[in-house]
Amino acid sequence: MNQKLVITLDEATTIKYLELAQKRTEAEMNADCEPSGSSLRIDISPDPYDSYVSCENDDIGVAAVQLINV
């Protein structure tokens, strides 16, 4: 049986991520730099606890983590 791990950011976390990514990309473009992208860190906890998401060094919210049979 094959499985895949599906990580879904909630709406508030997605908004925060997009805001941070947009600010960083805009600052790099204004400095005439190639946009570097960003890093997300997901600290996965077992149910019923939330999995926490960080973007660069900022805590931005929670994610749902599911192991799905394919």
PDB file of N, CA, C and O in Angstrom:
ATOM      1  N   MET A   1       0.840  -1.178   0.000  1.00  0.00           N
ATOM      2  CA  MET A   1       0.000   0.000   0.000  1.00  0.00           C
ATOM      3  C   MET A   1       0.893   1.252   0.000  1.00  0.00           C
ATOM      4  O   MET A   1       1.746   1.409   0.862  1.00  0.00           O
ATOM      5  N   ASN A   2       0.697   2.109  -0.970  1.00  0.00           N
ATOM      6  CA  ASN A   2       1.436   3.362  -1.049  1.00  0.00           C
ATOM      7  C   ASN A   2       0.690   4.452  -0.295  1.00  0.00           C
ATOM      8  O   ASN A   2      -0.541   4.443  -0.231  1.00  0.00           O
ATOM      9  N   GLN A   3       1.451   5.377   0.244  1.00  0.00           N
ATOM     10  CA  GLN A   3       0.855   6.482   0.985  1.00  0.00           C
ATOM     11  C   GLN A   3       1.533   7.786   0.582  1.00  0.00           C
ATOM     12  O   GLN A   3       2.650   7.784   0.074  1.00  0.00           O
ATOM     13  N   LYS A   4       0.831   8.866   0.827  1.00  0.00           N
ATOM     14  CA  LYS A   4       1.433  10.174   0.637  1.00  0.00           C
ATOM     15  C   LYS A   4       1.037  11.069   1.810  1.00  0.00           C
ATOM     16  O   LYS A   4      -0.023  10.901   2.412  1.00  0.00           O
ATOM     17  N   LEU A   5       1.910  11.995   2.131  1.00  0.00           N
ATOM     18  CA  LEU A   5       1.692  12.941   3.214  1.00  0.00           C
ATOM     19  C   LEU A   5       1.166  14.234   2.608  1.00  0.00           C
ATOM     20  O   LEU A   5       1.796  14.805   1.717  1.00  0.00           O
ATOM     21  N   VAL A   6      -0.003  14.674   3.070  1.00  0.00           N
ATOM     22  CA  VAL A   6      -0.625  15.888   2.546  1.00  0.00           C
ATOM     23  C   VAL A   6      -0.632  16.935   3.659  1.00  0.00           C
ATOM     24  O   VAL A   6      -1.171  16.685   4.744  1.00  0.00           O
ATOM     25  N   ILE A   7      -0.023  18.072   3.379  1.00  0.00           N
ATOM     26  CA  ILE A   7       0.056  19.168   4.347  1.00  0.00           C
ATOM     27  C   ILE A   7      -0.732  20.335   3.784  1.00  0.00           C
ATOM     28  O   ILE A   7      -0.456  20.802   2.676  1.00  0.00           O
ATOM     29  N   THR A   8      -1.728  20.804   4.553  1.00  0.00           N
ATOM     30  CA  THR A   8      -2.586  21.894   4.110  1.00  0.00           C
ATOM     31  C   THR A   8      -2.542  23.024   5.125  1.00  0.00           C
ATOM     32  O   THR A   8      -2.865  22.825   6.297  1.00  0.00           O
ATOM     33  N   LEU A   9      -2.143  24.205   4.654  1.00  0.00           N
ATOM     34  CA  LEU A   9      -2.152  25.384   5.517  1.00  0.00           C
ATOM     35  C   LEU A   9      -3.582  25.885   5.644  1.00  0.00           C
ATOM     36  O   LEU A   9      -4.324  25.897   4.662  1.00  0.00           O
ATOM     37  N   ASP A  10      -3.965  26.328   6.843  1.00  0.00           N
ATOM     38  CA  ASP A  10      -5.305  26.898   6.972  1.00  0.00           C
ATOM     39  C   ASP A  10      -5.318  28.282   6.312  1.00  0.00           C
ATOM     40  O   ASP A  10      -4.285  28.800   5.873  1.00  0.00           O
ATOM     41  N   GLU A  11      -6.486  28.875   6.200  1.00  0.00           N
ATOM     42  CA  GLU A  11      -6.629  30.130   5.467  1.00  0.00           C
ATOM     43  C   GLU A  11      -5.794  31.255   6.069  1.00  0.00           C
ATOM     44  O   GLU A  11      -5.104  31.985   5.346  1.00  0.00           O
ATOM     45  N   ALA A  12      -5.823  31.415   7.389  1.00  0.00           N
ATOM     46  CA  ALA A  12      -5.068  32.498   8.035  1.00  0.00           C
ATOM     47  C   ALA A  12      -3.569  32.316   7.839  1.00  0.00           C
ATOM     48  O   ALA A  12      -2.834  33.289   7.600  1.00  0.00           O
ATOM     49  N   THR A  13      -3.101  31.080   7.912  1.00  0.00           N
ATOM     50  CA  THR A  13      -1.676  30.795   7.721  1.00  0.00           C
ATOM     51  C   THR A  13      -1.269  31.079   6.284  1.00  0.00           C
ATOM     52  O   THR A  13      -0.194  31.641   6.032  1.00  0.00           O
ATOM     53  N   THR A  14      -2.116  30.722   5.346  1.00  0.00           N
ATOM     54  CA  THR A  14      -1.839  30.991   3.930  1.00  0.00           C
ATOM     55  C   THR A  14      -1.723  32.492   3.686  1.00  0.00           C
ATOM     56  O   THR A  14      -0.805  32.952   2.986  1.00  0.00           O
ATOM     57  N   ILE A  15      -2.618  33.257   4.259  1.00  0.00           N
ATOM     58  CA  ILE A  15      -2.586  34.719   4.100  1.00  0.00           C
ATOM     59  C   ILE A  15      -1.283  35.277   4.647  1.00  0.00           C
ATOM     60  O   ILE A  15      -0.618  36.095   3.997  1.00  0.00           O
ATOM     61  N   LYS A  16      -0.882  34.834   5.839  1.00  0.00           N
ATOM     62  CA  LYS A  16       0.365  35.326   6.437  1.00  0.00           C
ATOM     63  C   LYS A  16       1.564  34.948   5.580  1.00  0.00           C
ATOM     64  O   LYS A  16       2.472  35.751   5.370  1.00  0.00           O
ATOM     65  N   TYR A  17       1.583  33.706   5.072  1.00  0.00           N
ATOM     66  CA  TYR A  17       2.673  33.281   4.215  1.00  0.00           C
ATOM     67  C   TYR A  17       2.769  34.153   2.970  1.00  0.00           C
ATOM     68  O   TYR A  17       3.851  34.621   2.599  1.00  0.00           O
ATOM     69  N   LEU A  18       1.639  34.372   2.311  1.00  0.00           N
ATOM     70  CA  LEU A  18       1.652  35.168   1.089  1.00  0.00           C
ATOM     71  C   LEU A  18       2.092  36.603   1.355  1.00  0.00           C
ATOM     72  O   LEU A  18       2.820  37.193   0.543  1.00  0.00           O
ATOM     73  N   GLU A  19       1.682  37.175   2.481  1.00  0.00           N
ATOM     74  CA  GLU A  19       2.113  38.531   2.838  1.00  0.00           C
ATOM     75  C   GLU A  19       3.624  38.597   3.034  1.00  0.00           C
ATOM     76  O   GLU A  19       4.289  39.491   2.508  1.00  0.00           O
ATOM     77  N   LEU A  20       4.178  37.643   3.796  1.00  0.00           N
ATOM     78  CA  LEU A  20       5.622  37.628   4.028  1.00  0.00           C
ATOM     79  C   LEU A  20       6.397  37.396   2.736  1.00  0.00           C
ATOM     80  O   LEU A  20       7.395  38.060   2.474  1.00  0.00           O
ATOM     81  N   ALA A  21       5.938  36.453   1.927  1.00  0.00           N
ATOM     82  CA  ALA A  21       6.624  36.149   0.670  1.00  0.00           C
ATOM     83  C   ALA A  21       6.582  37.344  -0.281  1.00  0.00           C
ATOM     84  O   ALA A  21       7.582  37.651  -0.935  1.00  0.00           O
ATOM     85  N   GLN A  22       5.433  38.027  -0.328  1.00  0.00           N
ATOM     86  CA  GLN A  22       5.314  39.185  -1.203  1.00  0.00           C
ATOM     87  C   GLN A  22       6.261  40.305  -0.762  1.00  0.00           C
ATOM     88  O   GLN A  22       6.951  40.903  -1.592  1.00  0.00           O
ATOM     89  N   LYS A  23       6.310  40.579   0.537  1.00  0.00           N
ATOM     90  CA  LYS A  23       7.200  41.639   1.046  1.00  0.00           C
ATOM     91  C   LYS A  23       8.658  41.321   0.743  1.00  0.00           C
ATOM     92  O   LYS A  23       9.415  42.187   0.306  1.00  0.00           O
ATOM     93  N   ARG A  24       9.049  40.076   0.965  1.00  0.00           N
ATOM     94  CA  ARG A  24      10.443  39.695   0.731  1.00  0.00           C
ATOM     95  C   ARG A  24      10.794  39.791  -0.749  1.00  0.00           C
ATOM     96  O   ARG A  24      11.830  40.332  -1.123  1.00  0.00           O
ATOM     97  N   THR A  25       9.917  39.266  -1.603  1.00  0.00           N
ATOM     98  CA  THR A  25      10.173  39.313  -3.040  1.00  0.00           C
ATOM     99  C   THR A  25      10.231  40.747  -3.537  1.00  0.00           C
ATOM    100  O   THR A  25      11.117  41.112  -4.324  1.00  0.00           O
ATOM    101  N   GLU A  26       9.304  41.581  -3.061  1.00  0.00           N
ATOM    102  CA  GLU A  26       9.295  42.984  -3.468  1.00  0.00           C
ATOM    103  C   GLU A  26      10.574  43.689  -3.037  1.00  0.00           C
ATOM    104  O   GLU A  26      11.167  44.438  -3.821  1.00  0.00           O
ATOM    105  N   ALA A  27      11.034  43.454  -1.814  1.00  0.00           N
ATOM    106  CA  ALA A  27      12.267  44.074  -1.327  1.00  0.00           C
ATOM    107  C   ALA A  27      13.468  43.630  -2.159  1.00  0.00           C
ATOM    108  O   ALA A  27      14.339  44.456  -2.497  1.00  0.00           O
ATOM    109  N   GLU A  28      13.529  42.352  -2.508  1.00  0.00           N
ATOM    110  CA  GLU A  28      14.639  41.854  -3.322  1.00  0.00           C
ATOM    111  C   GLU A  28      14.595  42.444  -4.732  1.00  0.00           C
ATOM    112  O   GLU A  28      15.641  42.821  -5.279  1.00  0.00           O
ATOM    113  N   MET A  29      13.414  42.551  -5.313  1.00  0.00           N
ATOM    114  CA  MET A  29      13.289  43.149  -6.647  1.00  0.00           C
ATOM    115  C   MET A  29      13.686  44.626  -6.616  1.00  0.00           C
ATOM    116  O   MET A  29      14.375  45.107  -7.519  1.00  0.00           O
ATOM    117  N   ASN A  30      13.267  45.348  -5.578  1.00  0.00           N
ATOM    118  CA  ASN A  30      13.625  46.761  -5.449  1.00  0.00           C
ATOM    119  C   ASN A  30      15.117  46.957  -5.248  1.00  0.00           C
ATOM    120  O   ASN A  30      15.668  48.004  -5.591  1.00  0.00           O
ATOM    121  N   ALA A  31      15.790  45.959  -4.688  1.00  0.00           N
ATOM    122  CA  ALA A  31      17.240  46.009  -4.502  1.00  0.00           C
ATOM    123  C   ALA A  31      17.969  45.448  -5.720  1.00  0.00           C
ATOM    124  O   ALA A  31      19.181  45.251  -5.677  1.00  0.00           O
ATOM    125  N   ASP A  32      17.220  45.220  -6.794  1.00  0.00           N
ATOM    126  CA  ASP A  32      17.762  44.691  -8.041  1.00  0.00           C
ATOM    127  C   ASP A  32      18.420  43.324  -7.847  1.00  0.00           C
ATOM    128  O   ASP A  32      19.470  43.040  -8.406  1.00  0.00           O
ATOM    129  N   CYS A  33      17.780  42.493  -7.026  1.00  0.00           N
ATOM    130  CA  CYS A  33      18.262  41.133  -6.752  1.00  0.00           C
ATOM    131  C   CYS A  33      17.284  40.120  -7.345  1.00  0.00           C
ATOM    132  O   CYS A  33      16.102  40.396  -7.481  1.00  0.00           O
ATOM    133  N   GLU A  34      17.823  38.963  -7.640  1.00  0.00           N
ATOM    134  CA  GLU A  34      16.981  37.842  -8.064  1.00  0.00           C
ATOM    135  C   GLU A  34      16.169  37.380  -6.852  1.00  0.00           C
ATOM    136  O   GLU A  34      16.732  37.169  -5.775  1.00  0.00           O
ATOM    137  N   PRO A  35      14.851  37.216  -6.974  1.00  0.00           N
ATOM    138  CA  PRO A  35      14.066  36.736  -5.835  1.00  0.00           C
ATOM    139  C   PRO A  35      14.561  35.359  -5.367  1.00  0.00           C
ATOM    140  O   PRO A  35      14.807  34.472  -6.175  1.00  0.00           O
ATOM    141  N   SER A  36      14.728  35.226  -4.061  1.00  0.00           N
ATOM    142  CA  SER A  36      15.334  34.015  -3.515  1.00  0.00           C
ATOM    143  C   SER A  36      14.336  32.947  -3.113  1.00  0.00           C
ATOM    144  O   SER A  36      14.724  31.830  -2.802  1.00  0.00           O
ATOM    145  N   GLY A  37      13.049  33.280  -3.092  1.00  0.00           N
ATOM    146  CA  GLY A  37      12.068  32.321  -2.613  1.00  0.00           C
ATOM    147  C   GLY A  37      12.019  32.353  -1.092  1.00  0.00           C
ATOM    148  O   GLY A  37      12.577  33.237  -0.454  1.00  0.00           O
ATOM    149  N   SER A  38      11.361  31.360  -0.502  1.00  0.00           N
ATOM    150  CA  SER A  38      11.255  31.334   0.955  1.00  0.00           C
ATOM    151  C   SER A  38      11.235  29.891   1.440  1.00  0.00           C
ATOM    152  O   SER A  38      11.039  28.966   0.669  1.00  0.00           O
ATOM    153  N   SER A  39      11.441  29.730   2.739  1.00  0.00           N
ATOM    154  CA  SER A  39      11.437  28.405   3.357  1.00  0.00           C
ATOM    155  C   SER A  39      10.281  28.298   4.334  1.00  0.00           C
ATOM    156  O   SER A  39      10.032  29.225   5.107  1.00  0.00           O
ATOM    157  N   LEU A  40       9.588  27.186   4.270  1.00  0.00           N
ATOM    158  CA  LEU A  40       8.544  26.878   5.241  1.00  0.00           C
ATOM    159  C   LEU A  40       9.023  25.719   6.094  1.00  0.00           C
ATOM    160  O   LEU A  40       9.591  24.760   5.586  1.00  0.00           O
ATOM    161  N   ARG A  41       8.759  25.828   7.394  1.00  0.00           N
ATOM    162  CA  ARG A  41       9.060  24.731   8.314  1.00  0.00           C
ATOM    163  C   ARG A  41       7.748  24.281   8.940  1.00  0.00           C
ATOM    164  O   ARG A  41       6.977  25.105   9.441  1.00  0.00           O
ATOM    165  N   ILE A  42       7.484  22.983   8.885  1.00  0.00           N
ATOM    166  CA  ILE A  42       6.277  22.409   9.467  1.00  0.00           C
ATOM    167  C   ILE A  42       6.713  21.506  10.623  1.00  0.00           C
ATOM    168  O   ILE A  42       7.422  20.525  10.410  1.00  0.00           O
ATOM    169  N   ASP A  43       6.324  21.855  11.845  1.00  0.00           N
ATOM    170  CA  ASP A  43       6.570  21.005  13.008  1.00  0.00           C
ATOM    171  C   ASP A  43       5.334  20.137  13.190  1.00  0.00           C
ATOM    172  O   ASP A  43       4.290  20.617  13.629  1.00  0.00           O
ATOM    173  N   ILE A  44       5.456  18.877  12.824  1.00  0.00           N
ATOM    174  CA  ILE A  44       4.318  17.968  12.810  1.00  0.00           C
ATOM    175  C   ILE A  44       4.132  17.321  14.180  1.00  0.00           C
ATOM    176  O   ILE A  44       5.065  16.729  14.724  1.00  0.00           O
ATOM    177  N   SER A  45       2.920  17.458  14.700  1.00  0.00           N
ATOM    178  CA  SER A  45       2.546  16.852  15.979  1.00  0.00           C
ATOM    179  C   SER A  45       1.461  15.816  15.725  1.00  0.00           C
ATOM    180  O   SER A  45       0.668  15.951  14.806  1.00  0.00           O
ATOM    181  N   PRO A  46       1.392  14.791  16.568  1.00  0.00           N
ATOM    182  CA  PRO A  46       0.339  13.790  16.387  1.00  0.00           C
ATOM    183  C   PRO A  46      -1.028  14.364  16.746  1.00  0.00           C
ATOM    184  O   PRO A  46      -1.127  15.332  17.504  1.00  0.00           O
ATOM    185  N   ASP A  47      -2.083  13.758  16.175  1.00  0.00           N
ATOM    186  CA  ASP A  47      -3.449  14.159  16.534  1.00  0.00           C
ATOM    187  C   ASP A  47      -3.626  13.998  18.033  1.00  0.00           C
ATOM    188  O   ASP A  47      -3.063  13.088  18.607  1.00  0.00           O
ATOM    189  N   PRO A  48      -4.348  14.805  18.705  1.00  0.00           N
ATOM    190  CA  PRO A  48      -5.214  15.888  18.252  1.00  0.00           C
ATOM    191  C   PRO A  48      -4.521  17.248  18.237  1.00  0.00           C
ATOM    192  O   PRO A  48      -5.171  18.277  18.160  1.00  0.00           O
ATOM    193  N   TYR A  49      -3.195  17.277  18.322  1.00  0.00           N
ATOM    194  CA  TYR A  49      -2.468  18.543  18.400  1.00  0.00           C
ATOM    195  C   TYR A  49      -2.259  19.142  17.026  1.00  0.00           C
ATOM    196  O   TYR A  49      -2.197  18.442  16.016  1.00  0.00           O
ATOM    197  N   ASP A  50      -2.129  20.474  16.986  1.00  0.00           N
ATOM    198  CA  ASP A  50      -1.889  21.161  15.717  1.00  0.00           C
ATOM    199  C   ASP A  50      -0.448  20.982  15.273  1.00  0.00           C
ATOM    200  O   ASP A  50       0.451  20.775  16.084  1.00  0.00           O
ATOM    201  N   SER A  51      -0.225  21.083  13.981  1.00  0.00           N
ATOM    202  CA  SER A  51       1.115  21.149  13.413  1.00  0.00           C
ATOM    203  C   SER A  51       1.384  22.618  13.109  1.00  0.00           C
ATOM    204  O   SER A  51       0.562  23.292  12.491  1.00  0.00           O
ATOM    205  N   TYR A  52       2.529  23.108  13.570  1.00  0.00           N
ATOM    206  CA  TYR A  52       2.816  24.539  13.478  1.00  0.00           C
ATOM    207  C   TYR A  52       3.700  24.851  12.283  1.00  0.00           C
ATOM    208  O   TYR A  52       4.562  24.060  11.901  1.00  0.00           O
ATOM    209  N   VAL A  53       3.485  26.038  11.712  1.00  0.00           N
ATOM    210  CA  VAL A  53       4.173  26.453  10.494  1.00  0.00           C
ATOM    211  C   VAL A  53       4.981  27.711  10.766  1.00  0.00           C
ATOM    212  O   VAL A  53       4.488  28.673  11.369  1.00  0.00           O
ATOM    213  N   SER A  54       6.238  27.706  10.294  1.00  0.00           N
ATOM    214  CA  SER A  54       7.099  28.880  10.349  1.00  0.00           C
ATOM    215  C   SER A  54       7.543  29.217   8.936  1.00  0.00           C
ATOM    216  O   SER A  54       7.808  28.324   8.131  1.00  0.00           O
ATOM    217  N   CYS A  55       7.620  30.500   8.640  1.00  0.00           N
ATOM    218  CA  CYS A  55       8.151  30.984   7.362  1.00  0.00           C
ATOM    219  C   CYS A  55       9.388  31.793   7.702  1.00  0.00           C
ATOM    220  O   CYS A  55       9.294  32.790   8.416  1.00  0.00           O
ATOM    221  N   GLU A  56      10.532  31.325   7.190  1.00  0.00           N
ATOM    222  CA  GLU A  56      11.825  31.863   7.601  1.00  0.00           C
ATOM    223  C   GLU A  56      11.908  31.696   9.119  1.00  0.00           C
ATOM    224  O   GLU A  56      11.886  30.587   9.583  1.00  0.00           O
ATOM    225  N   ASN A  57      11.900  32.766   9.899  1.00  0.00           N
ATOM    226  CA  ASN A  57      11.959  32.622  11.363  1.00  0.00           C
ATOM    227  C   ASN A  57      10.695  33.109  12.046  1.00  0.00           C
ATOM    228  O   ASN A  57      10.692  33.304  13.260  1.00  0.00           O
ATOM    229  N   ASP A  58       9.630  33.317  11.283  1.00  0.00           N
ATOM    230  CA  ASP A  58       8.376  33.826  11.840  1.00  0.00           C
ATOM    231  C   ASP A  58       7.347  32.704  11.965  1.00  0.00           C
ATOM    232  O   ASP A  58       7.079  31.999  10.991  1.00  0.00           O
ATOM    233  N   ASP A  59       6.762  32.533  13.164  1.00  0.00           N
ATOM    234  CA  ASP A  59       5.654  31.602  13.320  1.00  0.00           C
ATOM    235  C   ASP A  59       4.432  32.210  12.641  1.00  0.00           C
ATOM    236  O   ASP A  59       4.070  33.350  12.935  1.00  0.00           O
ATOM    237  N   ILE A  60       3.833  31.461  11.718  1.00  0.00           N
ATOM    238  CA  ILE A  60       2.727  32.048  10.962  1.00  0.00           C
ATOM    239  C   ILE A  60       1.399  31.321  11.132  1.00  0.00           C
ATOM    240  O   ILE A  60       0.382  31.798  10.640  1.00  0.00           O
ATOM    241  N   GLY A  61       1.367  30.179  11.809  1.00  0.00           N
ATOM    242  CA  GLY A  61       0.079  29.535  12.015  1.00  0.00           C
ATOM    243  C   GLY A  61       0.155  28.036  12.088  1.00  0.00           C
ATOM    244  O   GLY A  61       1.159  27.465  12.507  1.00  0.00           O
ATOM    245  N   VAL A  62      -0.931  27.398  11.657  1.00  0.00           N
ATOM    246  CA  VAL A  62      -1.060  25.946  11.771  1.00  0.00           C
ATOM    247  C   VAL A  62      -1.348  25.299  10.417  1.00  0.00           C
ATOM    248  O   VAL A  62      -1.769  25.965   9.481  1.00  0.00           O
ATOM    249  N   ALA A  63      -1.119  23.985  10.386  1.00  0.00           N
ATOM    250  CA  ALA A  63      -1.386  23.193   9.184  1.00  0.00           C
ATOM    251  C   ALA A  63      -2.070  21.896   9.584  1.00  0.00           C
ATOM    252  O   ALA A  63      -1.873  21.391  10.682  1.00  0.00           O
ATOM    253  N   ALA A  64      -2.871  21.372   8.678  1.00  0.00           N
ATOM    254  CA  ALA A  64      -3.441  20.046   8.842  1.00  0.00           C
ATOM    255  C   ALA A  64      -2.535  19.063   8.110  1.00  0.00           C
ATOM    256  O   ALA A  64      -2.124  19.319   6.981  1.00  0.00           O
ATOM    257  N   VAL A  65      -2.218  17.951   8.764  1.00  0.00           N
ATOM    258  CA  VAL A  65      -1.325  16.951   8.170  1.00  0.00           C
ATOM    259  C   VAL A  65      -2.082  15.631   8.125  1.00  0.00           C
ATOM    260  O   VAL A  65      -2.627  15.179   9.128  1.00  0.00           O
ATOM    261  N   GLN A  66      -2.135  15.032   6.931  1.00  0.00           N
ATOM    262  CA  GLN A  66      -2.851  13.771   6.744  1.00  0.00           C
ATOM    263  C   GLN A  66      -1.968  12.782   6.002  1.00  0.00           C
ATOM    264  O   GLN A  66      -1.250  13.160   5.073  1.00  0.00           O
ATOM    265  N   LEU A  67      -2.038  11.526   6.394  1.00  0.00           N
ATOM    266  CA  LEU A  67      -1.394  10.443   5.676  1.00  0.00           C
ATOM    267  C   LEU A  67      -2.496   9.718   4.902  1.00  0.00           C
ATOM    268  O   LEU A  67      -3.444   9.192   5.482  1.00  0.00           O
ATOM    269  N   ILE A  68      -2.397   9.745   3.572  1.00  0.00           N
ATOM    270  CA  ILE A  68      -3.463   9.247   2.711  1.00  0.00           C
ATOM    271  C   ILE A  68      -2.968   8.037   1.917  1.00  0.00           C
ATOM    272  O   ILE A  68      -1.870   8.047   1.364  1.00  0.00           O
ATOM    273  N   ASN A  69      -3.798   7.007   1.866  1.00  0.00           N
ATOM    274  CA  ASN A  69      -3.484   5.836   1.035  1.00  0.00           C
ATOM    275  C   ASN A  69      -3.778   6.168  -0.416  1.00  0.00           C
ATOM    276  O   ASN A  69      -4.786   6.783  -0.745  1.00  0.00           O
ATOM    277  N   VAL A  70      -2.848   5.768  -1.290  1.00  0.00           N
ATOM    278  CA  VAL A  70      -3.031   6.021  -2.732  1.00  0.00           C
ATOM    279  C   VAL A  70      -3.013   4.720  -3.516  1.00  0.00           C
ATOM    280  O   VAL A  70      -2.501   3.732  -3.086  1.00  0.00           O
TER     281      VAL A  70
END
